[in-house]
Each structure stands twice: as C-alpha cells, then as structure tokens.
Coordinates of C-alpha atoms in Angstrom, one line a residue:
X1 CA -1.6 -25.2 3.7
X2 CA 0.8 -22.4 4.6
X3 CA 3.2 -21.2 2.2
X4 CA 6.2 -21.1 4.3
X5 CA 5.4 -25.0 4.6
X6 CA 4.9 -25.4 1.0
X7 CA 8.3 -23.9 0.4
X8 CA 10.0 -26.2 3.0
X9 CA 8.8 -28.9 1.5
X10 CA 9.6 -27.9 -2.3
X11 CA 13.0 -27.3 -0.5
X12 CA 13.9 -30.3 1.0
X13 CA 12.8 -31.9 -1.9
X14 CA 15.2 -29.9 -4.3
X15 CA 17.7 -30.7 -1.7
X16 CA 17.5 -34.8 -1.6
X17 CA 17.3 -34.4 -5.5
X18 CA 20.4 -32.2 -5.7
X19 CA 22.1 -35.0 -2.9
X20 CA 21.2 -38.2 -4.8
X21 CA 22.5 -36.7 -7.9
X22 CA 25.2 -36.2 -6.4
X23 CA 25.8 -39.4 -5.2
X24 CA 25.2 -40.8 -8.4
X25 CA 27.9 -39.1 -10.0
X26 CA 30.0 -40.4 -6.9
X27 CA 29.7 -43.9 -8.2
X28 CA 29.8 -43.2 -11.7
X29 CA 33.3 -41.6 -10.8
X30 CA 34.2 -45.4 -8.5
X31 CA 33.6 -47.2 -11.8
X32 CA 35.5 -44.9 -13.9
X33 CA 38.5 -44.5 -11.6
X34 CA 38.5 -48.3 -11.7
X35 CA 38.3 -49.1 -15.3
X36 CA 41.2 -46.2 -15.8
X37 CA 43.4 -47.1 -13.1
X38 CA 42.0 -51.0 -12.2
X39 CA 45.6 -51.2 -10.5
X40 CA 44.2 -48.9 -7.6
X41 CA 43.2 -50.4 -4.5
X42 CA 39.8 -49.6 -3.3
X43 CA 40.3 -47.2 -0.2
X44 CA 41.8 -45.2 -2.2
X45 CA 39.2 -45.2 -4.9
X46 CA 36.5 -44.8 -2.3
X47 CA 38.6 -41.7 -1.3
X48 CA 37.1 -39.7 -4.2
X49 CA 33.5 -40.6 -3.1
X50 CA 34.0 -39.5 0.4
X51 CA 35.7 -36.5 -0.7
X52 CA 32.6 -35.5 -3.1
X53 CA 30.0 -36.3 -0.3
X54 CA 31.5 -33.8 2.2
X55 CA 31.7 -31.4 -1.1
X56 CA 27.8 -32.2 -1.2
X57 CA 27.0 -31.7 2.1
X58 CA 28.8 -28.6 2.1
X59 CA 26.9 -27.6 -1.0
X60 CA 23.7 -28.7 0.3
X61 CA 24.1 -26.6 3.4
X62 CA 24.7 -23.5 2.0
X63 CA 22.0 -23.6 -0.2
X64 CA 19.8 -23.9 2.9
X65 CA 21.5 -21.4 4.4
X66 CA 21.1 -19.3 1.5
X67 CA 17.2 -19.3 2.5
X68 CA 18.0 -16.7 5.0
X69 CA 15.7 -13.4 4.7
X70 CA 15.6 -11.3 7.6
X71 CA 14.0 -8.6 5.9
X72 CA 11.1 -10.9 4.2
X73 CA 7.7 -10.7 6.3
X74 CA 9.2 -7.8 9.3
X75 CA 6.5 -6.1 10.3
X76 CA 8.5 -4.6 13.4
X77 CA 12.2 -3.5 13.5
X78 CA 13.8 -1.4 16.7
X79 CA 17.2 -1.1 17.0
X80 CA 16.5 1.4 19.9
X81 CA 19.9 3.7 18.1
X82 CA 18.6 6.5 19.7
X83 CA 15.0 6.5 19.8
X84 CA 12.1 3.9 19.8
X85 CA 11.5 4.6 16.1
X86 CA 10.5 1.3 13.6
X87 CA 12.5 0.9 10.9
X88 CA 10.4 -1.6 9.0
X89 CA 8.2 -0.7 6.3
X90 CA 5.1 -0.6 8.9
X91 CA 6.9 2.6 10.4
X92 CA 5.4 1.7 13.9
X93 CA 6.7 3.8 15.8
X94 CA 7.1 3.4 19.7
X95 CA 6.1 5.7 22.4
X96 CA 8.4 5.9 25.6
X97 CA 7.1 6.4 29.2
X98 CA 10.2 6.6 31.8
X99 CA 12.5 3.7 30.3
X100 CA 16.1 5.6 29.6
X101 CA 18.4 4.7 26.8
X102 CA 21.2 2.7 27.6
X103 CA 24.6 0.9 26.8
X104 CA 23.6 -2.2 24.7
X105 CA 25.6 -5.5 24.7
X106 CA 28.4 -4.1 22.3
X107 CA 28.9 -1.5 24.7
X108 CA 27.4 1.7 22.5
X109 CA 25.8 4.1 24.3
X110 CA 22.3 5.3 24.0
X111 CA 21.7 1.8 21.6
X112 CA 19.5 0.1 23.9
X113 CA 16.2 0.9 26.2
X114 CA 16.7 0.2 30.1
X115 CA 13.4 -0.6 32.1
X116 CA 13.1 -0.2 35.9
X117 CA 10.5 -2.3 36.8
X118 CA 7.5 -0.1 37.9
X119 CA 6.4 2.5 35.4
X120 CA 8.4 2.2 32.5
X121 CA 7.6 0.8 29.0
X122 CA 7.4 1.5 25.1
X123 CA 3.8 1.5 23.6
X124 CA 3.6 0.5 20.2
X125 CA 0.3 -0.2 17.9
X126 CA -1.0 -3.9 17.6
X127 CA -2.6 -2.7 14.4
X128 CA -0.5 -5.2 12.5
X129 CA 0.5 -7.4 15.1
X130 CA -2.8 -9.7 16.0
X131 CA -2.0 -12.2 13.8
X132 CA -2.3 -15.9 13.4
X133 CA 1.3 -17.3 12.8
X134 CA 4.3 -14.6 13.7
X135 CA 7.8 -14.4 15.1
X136 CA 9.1 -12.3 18.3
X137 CA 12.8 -11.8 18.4
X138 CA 14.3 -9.7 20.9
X139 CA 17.7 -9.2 23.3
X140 CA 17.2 -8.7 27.2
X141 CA 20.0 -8.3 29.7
X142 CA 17.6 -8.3 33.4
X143 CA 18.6 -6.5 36.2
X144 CA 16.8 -8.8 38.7
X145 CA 15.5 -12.2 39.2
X146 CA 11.5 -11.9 38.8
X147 CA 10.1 -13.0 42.7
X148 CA 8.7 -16.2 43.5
X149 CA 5.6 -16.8 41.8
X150 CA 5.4 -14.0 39.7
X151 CA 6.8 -12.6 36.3
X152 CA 8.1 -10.0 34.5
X153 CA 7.0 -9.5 30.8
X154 CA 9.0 -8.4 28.3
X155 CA 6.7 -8.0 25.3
X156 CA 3.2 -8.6 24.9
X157 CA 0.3 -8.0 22.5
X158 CA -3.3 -8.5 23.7
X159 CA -6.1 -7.2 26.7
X160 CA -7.5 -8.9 29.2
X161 CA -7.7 -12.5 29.6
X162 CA -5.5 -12.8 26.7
X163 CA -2.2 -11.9 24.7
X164 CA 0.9 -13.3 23.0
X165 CA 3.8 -12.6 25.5
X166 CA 7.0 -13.3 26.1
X167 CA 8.8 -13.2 29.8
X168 CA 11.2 -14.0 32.4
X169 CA 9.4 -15.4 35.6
X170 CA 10.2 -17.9 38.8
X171 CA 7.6 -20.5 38.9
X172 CA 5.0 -18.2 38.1
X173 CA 1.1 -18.9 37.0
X174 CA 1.1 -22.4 39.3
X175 CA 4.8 -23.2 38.5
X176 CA 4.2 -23.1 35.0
X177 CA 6.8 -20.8 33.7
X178 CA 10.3 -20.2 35.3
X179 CA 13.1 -18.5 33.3
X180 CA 12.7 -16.7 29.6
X181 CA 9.5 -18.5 28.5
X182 CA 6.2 -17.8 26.7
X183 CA 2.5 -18.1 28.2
X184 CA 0.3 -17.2 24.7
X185 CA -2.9 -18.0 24.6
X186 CA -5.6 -19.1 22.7
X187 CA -9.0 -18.7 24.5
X188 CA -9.9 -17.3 28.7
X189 CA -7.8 -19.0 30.8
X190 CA -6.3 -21.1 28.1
X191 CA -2.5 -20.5 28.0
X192 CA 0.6 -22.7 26.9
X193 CA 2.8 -24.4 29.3
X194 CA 6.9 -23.3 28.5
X195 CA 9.3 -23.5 31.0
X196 CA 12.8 -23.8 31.3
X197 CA 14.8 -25.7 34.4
X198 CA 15.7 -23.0 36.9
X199 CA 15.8 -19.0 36.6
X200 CA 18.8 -18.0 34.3
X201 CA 21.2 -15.7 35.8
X202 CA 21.1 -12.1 35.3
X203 CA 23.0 -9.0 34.1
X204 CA 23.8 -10.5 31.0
X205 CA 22.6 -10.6 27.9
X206 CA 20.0 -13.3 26.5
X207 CA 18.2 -13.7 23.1
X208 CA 15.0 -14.8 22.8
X209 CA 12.5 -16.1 19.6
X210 CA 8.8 -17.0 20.3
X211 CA 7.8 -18.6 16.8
X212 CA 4.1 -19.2 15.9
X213 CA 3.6 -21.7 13.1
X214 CA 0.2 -22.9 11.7
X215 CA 0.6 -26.3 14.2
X216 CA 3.2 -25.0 17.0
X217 CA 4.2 -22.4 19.4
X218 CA 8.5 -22.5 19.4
X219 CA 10.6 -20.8 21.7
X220 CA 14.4 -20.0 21.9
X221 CA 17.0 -18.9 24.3
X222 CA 20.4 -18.1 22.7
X223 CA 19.3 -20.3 19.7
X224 CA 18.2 -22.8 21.4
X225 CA 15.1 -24.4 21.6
X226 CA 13.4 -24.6 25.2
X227 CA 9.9 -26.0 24.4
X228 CA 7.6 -26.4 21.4
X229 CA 4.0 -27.0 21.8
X230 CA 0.9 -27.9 19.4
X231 CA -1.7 -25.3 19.5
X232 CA -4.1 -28.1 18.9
X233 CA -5.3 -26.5 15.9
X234 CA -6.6 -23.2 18.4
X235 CA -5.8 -19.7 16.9
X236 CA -3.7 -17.5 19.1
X237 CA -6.5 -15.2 20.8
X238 CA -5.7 -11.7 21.8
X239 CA -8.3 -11.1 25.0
X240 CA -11.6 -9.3 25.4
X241 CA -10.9 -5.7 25.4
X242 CA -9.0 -3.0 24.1
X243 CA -5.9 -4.7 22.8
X244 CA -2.0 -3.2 23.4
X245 CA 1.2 -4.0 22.0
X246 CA 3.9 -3.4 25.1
X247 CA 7.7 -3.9 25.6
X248 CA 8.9 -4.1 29.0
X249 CA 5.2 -4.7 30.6
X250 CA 2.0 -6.4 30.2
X251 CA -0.5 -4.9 27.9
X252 CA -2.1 -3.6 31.5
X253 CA 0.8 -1.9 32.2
X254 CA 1.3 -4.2 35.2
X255 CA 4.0 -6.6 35.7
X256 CA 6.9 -4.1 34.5
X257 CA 10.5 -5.6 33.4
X258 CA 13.7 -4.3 35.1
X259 CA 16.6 -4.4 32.9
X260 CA 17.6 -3.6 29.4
X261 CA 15.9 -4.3 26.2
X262 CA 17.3 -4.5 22.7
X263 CA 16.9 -5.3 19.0
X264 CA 13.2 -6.3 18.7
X265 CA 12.6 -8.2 15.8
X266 CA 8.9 -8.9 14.5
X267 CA 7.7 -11.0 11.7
X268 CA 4.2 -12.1 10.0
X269 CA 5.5 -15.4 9.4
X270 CA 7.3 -18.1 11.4
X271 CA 10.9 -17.8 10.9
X272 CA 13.1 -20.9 10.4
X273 CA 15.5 -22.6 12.5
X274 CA 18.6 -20.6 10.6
X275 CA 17.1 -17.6 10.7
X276 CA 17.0 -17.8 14.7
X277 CA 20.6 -18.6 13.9
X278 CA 21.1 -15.4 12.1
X279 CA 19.5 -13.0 14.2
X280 CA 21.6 -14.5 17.1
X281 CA 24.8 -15.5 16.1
X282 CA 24.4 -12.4 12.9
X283 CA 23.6 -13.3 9.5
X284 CA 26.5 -15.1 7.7
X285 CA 25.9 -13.2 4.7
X286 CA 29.4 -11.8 1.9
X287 CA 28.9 -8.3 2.7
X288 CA 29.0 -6.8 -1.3
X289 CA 30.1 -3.3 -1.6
X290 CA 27.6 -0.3 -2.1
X291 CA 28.5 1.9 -5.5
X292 CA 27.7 4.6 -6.7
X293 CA 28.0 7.1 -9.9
X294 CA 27.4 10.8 -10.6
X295 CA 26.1 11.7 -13.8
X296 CA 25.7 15.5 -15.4
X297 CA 22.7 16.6 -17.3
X298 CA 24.6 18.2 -20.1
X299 CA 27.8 17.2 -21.8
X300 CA 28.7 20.5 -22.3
X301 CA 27.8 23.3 -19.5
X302 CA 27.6 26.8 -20.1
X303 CA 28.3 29.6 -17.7
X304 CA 25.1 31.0 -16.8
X305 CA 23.1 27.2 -17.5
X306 CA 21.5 25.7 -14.6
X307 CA 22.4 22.2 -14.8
X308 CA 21.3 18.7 -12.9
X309 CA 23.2 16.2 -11.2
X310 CA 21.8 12.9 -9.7
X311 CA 23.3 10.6 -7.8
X312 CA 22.7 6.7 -8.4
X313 CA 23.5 4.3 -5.4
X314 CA 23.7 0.5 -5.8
X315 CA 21.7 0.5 -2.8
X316 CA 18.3 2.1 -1.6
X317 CA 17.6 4.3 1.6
X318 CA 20.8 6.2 1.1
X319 CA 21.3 9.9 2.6
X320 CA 23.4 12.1 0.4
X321 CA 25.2 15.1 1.4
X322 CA 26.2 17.5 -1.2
X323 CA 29.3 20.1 -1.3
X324 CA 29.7 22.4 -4.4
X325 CA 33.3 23.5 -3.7
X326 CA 33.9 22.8 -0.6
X327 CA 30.2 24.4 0.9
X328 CA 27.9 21.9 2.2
X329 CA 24.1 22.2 0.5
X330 CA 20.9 21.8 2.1
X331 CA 19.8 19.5 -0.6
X332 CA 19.9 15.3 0.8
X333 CA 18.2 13.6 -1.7
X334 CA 19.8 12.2 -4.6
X335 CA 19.2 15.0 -6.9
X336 CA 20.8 18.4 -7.4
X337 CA 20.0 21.2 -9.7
X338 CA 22.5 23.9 -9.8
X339 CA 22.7 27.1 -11.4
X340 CA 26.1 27.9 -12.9
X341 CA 27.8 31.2 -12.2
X342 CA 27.9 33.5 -15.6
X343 CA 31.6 34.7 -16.6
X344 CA 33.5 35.6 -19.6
X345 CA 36.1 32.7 -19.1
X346 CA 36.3 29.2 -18.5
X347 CA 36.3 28.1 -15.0
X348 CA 35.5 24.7 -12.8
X349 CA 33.2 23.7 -10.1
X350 CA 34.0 20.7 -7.8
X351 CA 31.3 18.2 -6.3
X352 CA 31.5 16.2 -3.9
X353 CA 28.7 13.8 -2.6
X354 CA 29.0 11.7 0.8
X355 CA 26.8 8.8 1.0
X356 CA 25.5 7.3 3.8
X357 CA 22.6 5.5 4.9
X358 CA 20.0 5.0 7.4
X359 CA 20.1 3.4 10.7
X360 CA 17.9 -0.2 10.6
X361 CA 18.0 -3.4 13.0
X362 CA 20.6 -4.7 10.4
X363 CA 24.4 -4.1 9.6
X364 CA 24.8 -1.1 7.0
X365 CA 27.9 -0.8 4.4
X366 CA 29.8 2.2 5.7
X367 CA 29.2 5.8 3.9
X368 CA 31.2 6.2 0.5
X369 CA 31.9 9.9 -1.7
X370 CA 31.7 10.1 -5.3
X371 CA 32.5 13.3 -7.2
X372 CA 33.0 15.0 -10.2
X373 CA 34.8 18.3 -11.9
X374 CA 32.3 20.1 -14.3
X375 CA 34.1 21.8 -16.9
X376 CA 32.1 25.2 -17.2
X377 CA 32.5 27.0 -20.5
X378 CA 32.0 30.7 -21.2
X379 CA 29.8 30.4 -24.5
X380 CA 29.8 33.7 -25.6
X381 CA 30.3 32.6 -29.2
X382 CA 29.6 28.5 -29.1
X383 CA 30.1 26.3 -31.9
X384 CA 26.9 25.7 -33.8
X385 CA 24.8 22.4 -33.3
X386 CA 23.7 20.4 -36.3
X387 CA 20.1 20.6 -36.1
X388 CA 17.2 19.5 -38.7
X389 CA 16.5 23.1 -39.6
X390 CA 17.2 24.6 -42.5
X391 CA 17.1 28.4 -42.7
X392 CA 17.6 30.5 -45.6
X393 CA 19.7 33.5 -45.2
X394 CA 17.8 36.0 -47.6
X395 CA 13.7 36.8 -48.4
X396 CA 12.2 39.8 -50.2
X397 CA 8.8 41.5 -48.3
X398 CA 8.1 43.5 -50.8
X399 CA 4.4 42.3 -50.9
X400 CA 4.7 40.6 -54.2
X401 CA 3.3 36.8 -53.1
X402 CA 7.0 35.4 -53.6
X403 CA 9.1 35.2 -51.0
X404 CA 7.2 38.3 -48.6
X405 CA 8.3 35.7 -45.4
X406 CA 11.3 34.6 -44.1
X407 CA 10.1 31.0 -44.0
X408 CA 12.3 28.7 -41.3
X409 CA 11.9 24.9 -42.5
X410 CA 11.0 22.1 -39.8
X411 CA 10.8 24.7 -37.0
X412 CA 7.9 22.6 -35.4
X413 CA 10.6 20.0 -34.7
X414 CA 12.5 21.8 -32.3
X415 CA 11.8 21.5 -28.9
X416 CA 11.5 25.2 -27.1
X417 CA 12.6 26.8 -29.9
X418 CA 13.4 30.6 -29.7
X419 CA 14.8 33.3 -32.5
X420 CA 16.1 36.1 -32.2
X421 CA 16.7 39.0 -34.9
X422 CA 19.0 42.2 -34.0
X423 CA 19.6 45.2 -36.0
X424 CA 22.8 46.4 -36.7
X425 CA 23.3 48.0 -32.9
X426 CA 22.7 44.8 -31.2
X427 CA 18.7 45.9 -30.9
X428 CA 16.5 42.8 -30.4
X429 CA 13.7 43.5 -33.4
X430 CA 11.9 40.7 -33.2
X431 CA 11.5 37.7 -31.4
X432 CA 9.3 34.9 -31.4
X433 CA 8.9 31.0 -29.1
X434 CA 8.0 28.6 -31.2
X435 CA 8.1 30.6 -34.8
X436 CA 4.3 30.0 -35.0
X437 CA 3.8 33.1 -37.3
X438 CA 6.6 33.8 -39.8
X439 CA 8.3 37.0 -39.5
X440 CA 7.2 39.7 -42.4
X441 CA 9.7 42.2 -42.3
X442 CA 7.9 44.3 -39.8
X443 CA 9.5 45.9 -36.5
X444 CA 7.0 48.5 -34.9
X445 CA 4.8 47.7 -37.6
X446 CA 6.9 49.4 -40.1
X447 CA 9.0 47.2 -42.9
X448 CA 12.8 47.4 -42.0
X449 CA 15.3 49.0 -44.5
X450 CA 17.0 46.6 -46.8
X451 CA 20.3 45.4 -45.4
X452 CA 22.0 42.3 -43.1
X453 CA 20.6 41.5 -40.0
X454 CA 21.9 39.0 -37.6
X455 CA 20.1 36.5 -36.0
X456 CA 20.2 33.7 -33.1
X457 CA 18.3 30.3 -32.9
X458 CA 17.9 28.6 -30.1
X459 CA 16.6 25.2 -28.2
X460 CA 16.1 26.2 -24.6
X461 CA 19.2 27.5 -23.5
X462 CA 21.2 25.3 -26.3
X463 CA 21.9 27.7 -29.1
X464 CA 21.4 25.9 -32.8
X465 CA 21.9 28.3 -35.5
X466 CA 23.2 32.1 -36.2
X467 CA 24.0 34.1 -38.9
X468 CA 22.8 36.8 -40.7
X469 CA 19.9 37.1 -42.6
X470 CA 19.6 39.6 -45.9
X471 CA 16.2 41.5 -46.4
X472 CA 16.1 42.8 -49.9
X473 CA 13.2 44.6 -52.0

C-alpha cells in the first residue's frame, strides 16, 4: 500500500476524530448554557453550537491545508530565471536547442522559455524520471492552435511506442485528445483516453498537472480536474528504445510546441488535490522572516591577529557578500577569516554582510545585511590572562641537582604554548613550542651571567604570562 495513501488515510482519520470531538464539546456546551441560563430560548443556545462548528471546520481545514509540501518528493524544479538550470536536489540540468527566453506571465523578462514549433526544445535526463507513480506540473501560454488531427507536446518522458506526456492537441490520435490533455501509456499501442470539450484558446497562460497515483492517471487545467482514469493496475511504460525526457517536443524530437513554457514542476510522488491548488493559485503559506547573526572569533582582537567571522542565517542556500569597510571581498560563503592590520593605537574595522539567496521555482524572503564594528586593540603590553600555570620567577644552574632548571608547572596543559626569554637588549635567548625540554641556563651553549631576564608566555597568539625571571648561582 503506498505511503502517501497510508498517510491520507491516517489523516482523515485524525480529522473526523478531531471533528467529532469537537462536536461533542458543542453539546456539552447546549447542556451547560441551559442548566446556567435555563431562561434562554433555544435558537439562541443552538447559536453557540453553530458558531463552534464553523470554528471546526475552519480548524479542520487548515490543518489539511497545512499538509502542503512543495518541496517534499521534487525531483525536477525550472523556473527558467535565466537559464534551464534545475534547482531541485537532482540538479538536472536542461539543455537548450533554439527555444529563446522570454517574458513569463508576470511580465519579467528572460523568466520563461518560448518554443517555435519546429526545432526547438530543452533536453533533460529521464535518469530519475521513469517512475511508477509521479506528478508533472507546468505553465504554457501557446502561440497556436495544434492542427486538426494532430498535437503538440509539451513534455514527455519515454522512446518509441511509449512515454508519459503531456500536450495540447485538436482531436488528435482518432479524436481522442483535444485541448491540454495526457495520452501516457502503459504498454505498445496502449494509451489513456483524456480529453477535454473543445481546443482552449490561446495566447494565454494555462496550468497544467498530470498526477500518477498507484490506481489513477489525474489531470488538471487551472486546478481543475479534466479526466481521471484507472490504470487497471498496468505500470506506466516508457517505450522500447533509448528513452528521453523533452519539454516543448516528443521524446523524437517531432511534434514541436509553439509558444511559451514555464515553471516545471516534477515530483516522485502523486501530489494532492491542495497541492495542485498551491502550485496554481501560490502556496498560502505566513511568509516567516529570514535572520541572521554575526559572531567574532575572539572577544578581544589584537592588531596584527587574524581573526574569523561567520555568518549564521535562519535559512539555508543563502549567498553572502562581504564588505570590510566599505570594499567588497571575494569571499561568498558564510565564513570570513581576516587578518588585522598591525598598529600602535587602537582603531576599528566595519563589516558589513548582504544576504541573499538563490533563485528556485518558489518565492524567496528578500536579501537582509547584518554587521558588526570590531574593536581592534594595539596590544603592545596586554593585560595578563589567568591561566593554570604556575611559573616561578628564580632557579639556580649551578649544576648542584637542586633547582639547575627553571621548571614551568602544568605546561603540557596549554594549548600551543610558546616562551620566550630576552636578555637585557631585547635579544630573544631562547625559545621553545611546547616547553618539552626545560631550559638550563644555556644560550650558545654557554651558562648566562647571573642577573634578571624577562620573559613572554604565550597560547597561540594569546599572550598568558610575563615577567622576569632571576638566574642566580
């Protein structure tokens, strides 16, 4: 049993349950407005009850609406903004031979492909597309009536002696299609009979849905339904030879369209009757605002530091566009490390991020900015972290087993720790990453003389501990 059926079903029951509990608590609420107020006549008690069944069926209707998912099971989305490119996570691209974009039916340029009815058409791969139950949903605005007798597909997937089409013909295939219909089959010469009344008129826009169930081939125009036939338990067959997926022709390349094409929609599953409502009327979904936050590797930045910055968005497939005062980066992901600029003083950097976000078949929030001052301080002398080290600030090499190194306590839990030791003119006499070996005194392999000598600990770039250390004998 599918499980598209399996969830209707587990839905409508959820919804009769939700409805006759409802109802239950309408008459509970009759008997108690009566025993309350027994001077009240009865239409105006039953007035409550009315009142909460239109609040029920309300209810009850948004949750069914609320099973809308027009991103659930798409296997094929061209909003043809541009290009033929497939924004679903297939990535099935098209390939364009002669059709031209053109104005769509909102009146934006270059948003639509126009076909001229010979030699144009948009090749796509039917790797993913020869399936057993599916859904076709596309916009076509025709620039001419097909001829008598014959058609003019509009998408097909399949070879010869069979495919799964979609088209717009006058009494064509023995008079069994006229207007926007379907002929898919399911074996040689074994096709379904769809037709509407007459040819619709053209140079306007239509929408049409093919929808194959595990019983039934459905098809729409403008949401509504114009046939539905049993496949008689048959599987939809796809022909005998090397199988195509086409818009605006046959998978032979015969039988070309003329007129414009838009907004193709394809599923792996059937979609529902609201969902055909959605993708033609628009999905009647709250639109909920994208966010966004910038956050700073470091609370406190030092000039010279390289530091990162990431963007998070409440929303995937964003594009971000980074400025560092005021000069646009080539970075675009939602990551930026930046290397600081070393002065003596204080100073500020401004970032700026614009967010935006990919083109698809559906409606996207508009582009939103954060940004952020970082505070960059000159560290020449910064304030001391408190660390777990503890280093003592005298030791005596003079070879006698006491004391002969200056011994740094819980260095080995430090994370890329570095020290330093200078001599009195700033000479670095020693040095060591990670303070494996303890220092003995030594610089050229020669003891130093007795006397301060200042010293710098660090973790990474972070400095942790300075002072001077004594070396006596």
């Amino acid at each position: 049993m599918p499980q598209d059926y399996l969830q209707s079903k587990v839905l409508i029951f959820f919804l009769i349950f939700k409805l006759r509990t409802l109802l239950d608590i309408g008459k509970f609420l009759d008997l108690s407005v009566r025993f309350i107020y027994p001077w009240l006549l009865y239409p105006t008690i039953s007035v409550f009850r009315s009142a909460l069944i239109i609040l029920s069926i309300i209810y009850l209707h948004s949750l069914a609406y609320a099973q809308v998912d027009l991103e659930r099971g798409l296997i094929g989305c061209y909003p043809f903004s541009g290009n033929a490119k497939d924004y679903s996570p297939i990535a099935n691209h098209g390939t364009v031979s002669g059709a031209k974009l053109a104005e769509d039916r909102f009146g934006n340029a270059n948003s639509a492909y126009e076909f001229d009815g010979f030699d144009d058409w948009i090749e796509i791969s039917p790797d993913d597309l020869q399936l057993d139950t599916f859904s076709y949903s596309l916009w076509v605005n025709p620039n001419a009536a097909p001829a008598y007798t014959t058609a003019m597909f509009l998408f097909s997937v399949g070879s010869d002696y069979g495919d799964q089409h979609v088209l717009f013909g006058d009494h064509y295939s023995n008079d069994r299609h006229t207007g926007f219909s379907h002929g898919c089959y399911q074996g040689v010469a074994d096709n379904i009979l769809c037709s509407g009344p007459s040819v619709e008129p053209i140079r306007q826009w239509y929408h049409l849905a093919l929808v194959k169930d595990a019983n039934d081939y459905t098809f729409y125009v403008n949401g509504q339904m114009v046939c539905s036939n049993s496949a008689n338990g048959k599987k939809p067959f796809y022909g005998t030879s090397t199988i195509r997926a086409m818009i605006g022709a046959r998978n032979n390349y015969g039988q070309a369209s003329s007129g414009r094409i838009d907004d193709i929609h394809l599923y792996d599953r059937p979609l529902t009757k609201d969902e055909i409502d959605a993708l033609y009327k628009g999905p009647n979904m709250p639109s909920v605002p994208v966010t966004g936050e910038l956050t700073v590797s470091k609370t406190q930045i030092c000039a010279g530091e390289s530091v990162s910055l990431k963007v998070v968005s409440s929303k995937p497939g964003s594009v971000f566009n980074w400025e560092v005062d005021n000069v646009a980066q080539s970075e675009s992901s939602s990551a930026l490390s930046l290397k600081t600029e070393a002065r003596t003083s204080d100073y500020q950097i401004k970032i700026r991020v614009n967010v935006s976000f990919d083109p698809t078949c559906f409606t996207q929030p508009p582009p939103f900015e954060v940004d952020k001052t970082l505070e960059i301080k000159s560290c020449a002398n910064p304030p001391e972290e408190t660390s777990g080290l503890w280093v003592p600030d005298i030791f005596t090499p003079n070879r006698d087993g006491k004391n002969d190194t200056w011994k740094i306590y819980n260095a080995a839990g430090t994370e890329g720790l570095r020290i330093f030791i200078f001599n009195r003119w700033g000479e670095v006499i020693y040095y060591s990453q990670g303070y494996t070996k303890e220092w003995d005194g030594r610089y050229r392999d020669e003891l130093v003389p007795s006397g301060s000598y200042p010293f710098r600990i660090l973790s990474g770039e972070k400095l942790i501990k300075q002072g001077s250390l004594m070396v006596v004998y």
